[in-house]
């Protein structure tokens, strides 16, 4: 019936997109100074992108331009905390900066100085350094998907 009459649904139809909340990056809890989830809008995404432990935010800064532009939608996986080691390509991570909220930076381990380096691609975004033992307190998750204008 689907092909001939246009009624019903094809048997192997792709799952319909789901409306999912998008959280602000600059939302800070006034008591703790830590990032807190505050919904600012909803967008339709394929269910496969929203595995457990993932959420969507919108890039509010320009630190990773041109790689990730301001206004881009980001899917952040809170279960993926593998920070690249020396010699591996850096990866984009969402980081909870006390008093600032969520920021997205490229991250890599700096073995020579035994610290985690978080850096942007512009001069306006200075590098941040943290001891590896504190990384679990600051890293929220890895950016695993980006939607932005080309």
PDB file of C-alpha atoms in Angstrom:
ATOM      1  CA  UNK A   1       0.000   0.000   0.000  1.00  0.00           C
ATOM      2  CA  UNK A   2       2.847   2.402   0.787  1.00  0.00           C
ATOM      3  CA  UNK A   3       4.392   2.414  -2.681  1.00  0.00           C
ATOM      4  CA  UNK A   4       1.209   2.181  -4.716  1.00  0.00           C
ATOM      5  CA  UNK A   5      -1.284   4.177  -2.656  1.00  0.00           C
ATOM      6  CA  UNK A   6       0.851   6.257  -0.279  1.00  0.00           C
ATOM      7  CA  UNK A   7      -0.991   4.903   2.766  1.00  0.00           C
ATOM      8  CA  UNK A   8       0.594   3.571   5.928  1.00  0.00           C
ATOM      9  CA  UNK A   9       4.334   3.503   6.538  1.00  0.00           C
ATOM     10  CA  UNK A  10       7.048   1.512   4.856  1.00  0.00           C
ATOM     11  CA  UNK A  11       8.071  -1.519   6.893  1.00  0.00           C
ATOM     12  CA  UNK A  12      11.671  -0.412   7.286  1.00  0.00           C
ATOM     13  CA  UNK A  13      11.029   3.294   7.880  1.00  0.00           C
ATOM     14  CA  UNK A  14      13.678   5.215   9.736  1.00  0.00           C
ATOM     15  CA  UNK A  15      12.710   6.284  13.266  1.00  0.00           C
ATOM     16  CA  UNK A  16      11.128   9.711  13.410  1.00  0.00           C
ATOM     17  CA  UNK A  17      13.221  12.526  14.888  1.00  0.00           C
ATOM     18  CA  UNK A  18      12.492  13.394  18.503  1.00  0.00           C
ATOM     19  CA  UNK A  19      12.330  16.866  19.996  1.00  0.00           C
ATOM     20  CA  UNK A  20      15.142  17.134  22.474  1.00  0.00           C
ATOM     21  CA  UNK A  21      16.024  20.003  24.816  1.00  0.00           C
ATOM     22  CA  UNK A  22      18.983  22.264  24.081  1.00  0.00           C
ATOM     23  CA  UNK A  23      20.769  23.546  27.182  1.00  0.00           C
ATOM     24  CA  UNK A  24      22.446  26.937  27.623  1.00  0.00           C
ATOM     25  CA  UNK A  25      26.198  26.911  28.170  1.00  0.00           C
ATOM     26  CA  UNK A  26      26.254  30.062  30.303  1.00  0.00           C
ATOM     27  CA  UNK A  27      23.775  28.926  32.946  1.00  0.00           C
ATOM     28  CA  UNK A  28      25.480  28.922  36.363  1.00  0.00           C
ATOM     29  CA  UNK A  29      24.072  27.800  39.707  1.00  0.00           C
ATOM     30  CA  UNK A  30      24.301  30.894  41.958  1.00  0.00           C
ATOM     31  CA  UNK A  31      25.063  28.791  45.068  1.00  0.00           C
ATOM     32  CA  UNK A  32      27.806  26.549  43.680  1.00  0.00           C
ATOM     33  CA  UNK A  33      29.131  28.506  40.697  1.00  0.00           C
ATOM     34  CA  UNK A  34      28.913  25.306  38.647  1.00  0.00           C
ATOM     35  CA  UNK A  35      27.181  24.833  35.295  1.00  0.00           C
ATOM     36  CA  UNK A  36      23.526  23.852  35.513  1.00  0.00           C
ATOM     37  CA  UNK A  37      21.225  22.607  32.782  1.00  0.00           C
ATOM     38  CA  UNK A  38      18.727  25.244  31.667  1.00  0.00           C
ATOM     39  CA  UNK A  39      16.646  24.521  28.577  1.00  0.00           C
ATOM     40  CA  UNK A  40      16.656  27.308  25.981  1.00  0.00           C
ATOM     41  CA  UNK A  41      14.962  25.576  23.030  1.00  0.00           C
ATOM     42  CA  UNK A  42      14.144  22.200  21.481  1.00  0.00           C
ATOM     43  CA  UNK A  43      15.362  20.693  18.219  1.00  0.00           C
ATOM     44  CA  UNK A  44      14.490  17.532  16.313  1.00  0.00           C
ATOM     45  CA  UNK A  45      17.265  14.928  16.243  1.00  0.00           C
ATOM     46  CA  UNK A  46      17.441  11.283  15.240  1.00  0.00           C
ATOM     47  CA  UNK A  47      17.111   8.999  18.284  1.00  0.00           C
ATOM     48  CA  UNK A  48      20.440   7.330  17.425  1.00  0.00           C
ATOM     49  CA  UNK A  49      22.279  10.585  18.229  1.00  0.00           C
ATOM     50  CA  UNK A  50      20.762  10.752  21.692  1.00  0.00           C
ATOM     51  CA  UNK A  51      22.115   7.642  23.342  1.00  0.00           C
ATOM     52  CA  UNK A  52      21.987   7.492  27.162  1.00  0.00           C
ATOM     53  CA  UNK A  53      24.434   9.962  28.695  1.00  0.00           C
ATOM     54  CA  UNK A  54      24.166  12.462  25.833  1.00  0.00           C
ATOM     55  CA  UNK A  55      22.659  15.937  25.763  1.00  0.00           C
ATOM     56  CA  UNK A  56      22.546  18.919  23.392  1.00  0.00           C
ATOM     57  CA  UNK A  57      23.959  22.390  23.945  1.00  0.00           C
ATOM     58  CA  UNK A  58      24.513  25.385  21.700  1.00  0.00           C
ATOM     59  CA  UNK A  59      27.962  26.922  21.233  1.00  0.00           C
ATOM     60  CA  UNK A  60      27.920  30.403  22.775  1.00  0.00           C
ATOM     61  CA  UNK A  61      31.521  31.428  22.162  1.00  0.00           C
ATOM     62  CA  UNK A  62      33.993  31.724  19.292  1.00  0.00           C
ATOM     63  CA  UNK A  63      37.006  29.951  20.846  1.00  0.00           C
ATOM     64  CA  UNK A  64      36.994  27.041  18.394  1.00  0.00           C
ATOM     65  CA  UNK A  65      36.206  28.939  15.200  1.00  0.00           C
ATOM     66  CA  UNK A  66      36.453  28.018  12.382  1.00  0.00           C
ATOM     67  CA  UNK A  67      36.253  24.389  13.545  1.00  0.00           C
ATOM     68  CA  UNK A  68      33.078  24.881  15.626  1.00  0.00           C
ATOM     69  CA  UNK A  69      31.233  28.161  15.056  1.00  0.00           C
ATOM     70  CA  UNK A  70      29.195  30.209  17.493  1.00  0.00           C
ATOM     71  CA  UNK A  71      25.584  29.009  17.366  1.00  0.00           C
ATOM     72  CA  UNK A  72      26.440  25.405  16.417  1.00  0.00           C
ATOM     73  CA  UNK A  73      24.450  22.593  18.032  1.00  0.00           C
ATOM     74  CA  UNK A  74      26.635  20.144  19.966  1.00  0.00           C
ATOM     75  CA  UNK A  75      25.834  16.643  21.156  1.00  0.00           C
ATOM     76  CA  UNK A  76      27.937  16.011  24.263  1.00  0.00           C
ATOM     77  CA  UNK A  77      28.559  12.474  25.484  1.00  0.00           C
ATOM     78  CA  UNK A  78      29.049  12.413  29.262  1.00  0.00           C
ATOM     79  CA  UNK A  79      30.208   8.788  29.160  1.00  0.00           C
ATOM     80  CA  UNK A  80      33.179   9.522  26.868  1.00  0.00           C
ATOM     81  CA  UNK A  81      35.989  11.039  28.901  1.00  0.00           C
ATOM     82  CA  UNK A  82      38.976   9.693  26.966  1.00  0.00           C
ATOM     83  CA  UNK A  83      41.289  12.666  26.607  1.00  0.00           C
ATOM     84  CA  UNK A  84      43.840  12.207  23.809  1.00  0.00           C
ATOM     85  CA  UNK A  85      47.438  11.571  24.846  1.00  0.00           C
ATOM     86  CA  UNK A  86      50.551  13.177  23.392  1.00  0.00           C
ATOM     87  CA  UNK A  87      50.746  12.395  19.680  1.00  0.00           C
ATOM     88  CA  UNK A  88      46.985  11.855  19.290  1.00  0.00           C
ATOM     89  CA  UNK A  89      44.711  14.433  17.690  1.00  0.00           C
ATOM     90  CA  UNK A  90      43.080  16.678  20.287  1.00  0.00           C
ATOM     91  CA  UNK A  91      39.319  16.330  20.830  1.00  0.00           C
ATOM     92  CA  UNK A  92      36.654  18.875  21.743  1.00  0.00           C
ATOM     93  CA  UNK A  93      35.343  18.607  25.306  1.00  0.00           C
ATOM     94  CA  UNK A  94      32.688  20.420  27.296  1.00  0.00           C
ATOM     95  CA  UNK A  95      34.250  21.709  30.498  1.00  0.00           C
ATOM     96  CA  UNK A  96      32.539  23.094  33.600  1.00  0.00           C
ATOM     97  CA  UNK A  97      34.400  26.259  34.571  1.00  0.00           C
ATOM     98  CA  UNK A  98      33.356  27.555  37.968  1.00  0.00           C
ATOM     99  CA  UNK A  99      31.549  30.871  37.603  1.00  0.00           C
ATOM    100  CA  UNK A 100      31.471  30.726  33.795  1.00  0.00           C
ATOM    101  CA  UNK A 101      29.350  27.682  33.014  1.00  0.00           C
ATOM    102  CA  UNK A 102      30.061  25.248  30.234  1.00  0.00           C
ATOM    103  CA  UNK A 103      32.843  26.007  27.766  1.00  0.00           C
ATOM    104  CA  UNK A 104      34.081  23.905  24.864  1.00  0.00           C
ATOM    105  CA  UNK A 105      37.809  23.533  24.356  1.00  0.00           C
ATOM    106  CA  UNK A 106      40.204  21.157  22.678  1.00  0.00           C
ATOM    107  CA  UNK A 107      41.765  18.879  25.267  1.00  0.00           C
ATOM    108  CA  UNK A 108      44.918  16.798  25.481  1.00  0.00           C
ATOM    109  CA  UNK A 109      47.155  15.361  28.168  1.00  0.00           C
ATOM    110  CA  UNK A 110      50.478  17.137  28.560  1.00  0.00           C
ATOM    111  CA  UNK A 111      52.610  14.300  29.935  1.00  0.00           C
ATOM    112  CA  UNK A 112      55.768  16.347  30.229  1.00  0.00           C
ATOM    113  CA  UNK A 113      54.062  18.599  32.769  1.00  0.00           C
ATOM    114  CA  UNK A 114      51.572  16.001  34.074  1.00  0.00           C
ATOM    115  CA  UNK A 115      48.544  18.131  33.431  1.00  0.00           C
ATOM    116  CA  UNK A 116      45.498  18.421  31.225  1.00  0.00           C
ATOM    117  CA  UNK A 117      45.621  21.227  28.657  1.00  0.00           C
ATOM    118  CA  UNK A 118      42.377  22.838  27.477  1.00  0.00           C
ATOM    119  CA  UNK A 119      42.789  25.334  24.665  1.00  0.00           C
ATOM    120  CA  UNK A 120      40.943  27.288  22.001  1.00  0.00           C
ATOM    121  CA  UNK A 121      41.874  28.191  18.445  1.00  0.00           C
ATOM    122  CA  UNK A 122      41.764  31.963  18.852  1.00  0.00           C
ATOM    123  CA  UNK A 123      43.995  34.404  20.730  1.00  0.00           C
ATOM    124  CA  UNK A 124      40.970  35.490  22.802  1.00  0.00           C
ATOM    125  CA  UNK A 125      40.856  32.100  24.507  1.00  0.00           C
ATOM    126  CA  UNK A 126      43.951  31.430  26.602  1.00  0.00           C
ATOM    127  CA  UNK A 127      44.886  27.871  27.461  1.00  0.00           C
ATOM    128  CA  UNK A 128      43.701  26.411  30.745  1.00  0.00           C
ATOM    129  CA  UNK A 129      45.627  23.773  32.680  1.00  0.00           C
ATOM    130  CA  UNK A 130      44.424  21.373  35.336  1.00  0.00           C
ATOM    131  CA  UNK A 131      46.004  18.422  37.144  1.00  0.00           C
ATOM    132  CA  UNK A 132      44.727  15.071  35.804  1.00  0.00           C
ATOM    133  CA  UNK A 133      43.291  14.220  39.242  1.00  0.00           C
ATOM    134  CA  UNK A 134      40.859  17.160  38.872  1.00  0.00           C
ATOM    135  CA  UNK A 135      39.767  16.313  35.337  1.00  0.00           C
ATOM    136  CA  UNK A 136      36.703  14.325  36.487  1.00  0.00           C
ATOM    137  CA  UNK A 137      35.463  17.412  38.359  1.00  0.00           C
ATOM    138  CA  UNK A 138      35.698  19.656  35.294  1.00  0.00           C
ATOM    139  CA  UNK A 139      35.179  17.525  32.175  1.00  0.00           C
ATOM    140  CA  UNK A 140      31.483  17.143  31.423  1.00  0.00           C
ATOM    141  CA  UNK A 141      31.909  15.096  28.255  1.00  0.00           C
ATOM    142  CA  UNK A 142      33.243  14.831  24.731  1.00  0.00           C
ATOM    143  CA  UNK A 143      31.640  16.635  21.800  1.00  0.00           C
ATOM    144  CA  UNK A 144      30.606  13.770  19.509  1.00  0.00           C
ATOM    145  CA  UNK A 145      28.395  15.545  16.954  1.00  0.00           C
ATOM    146  CA  UNK A 146      28.191  19.090  15.583  1.00  0.00           C
ATOM    147  CA  UNK A 147      25.533  20.750  13.403  1.00  0.00           C
ATOM    148  CA  UNK A 148      26.447  24.148  11.991  1.00  0.00           C
ATOM    149  CA  UNK A 149      26.168  26.176   8.780  1.00  0.00           C
ATOM    150  CA  UNK A 150      28.859  25.473   6.222  1.00  0.00           C
TER     151      UNK A 150
END
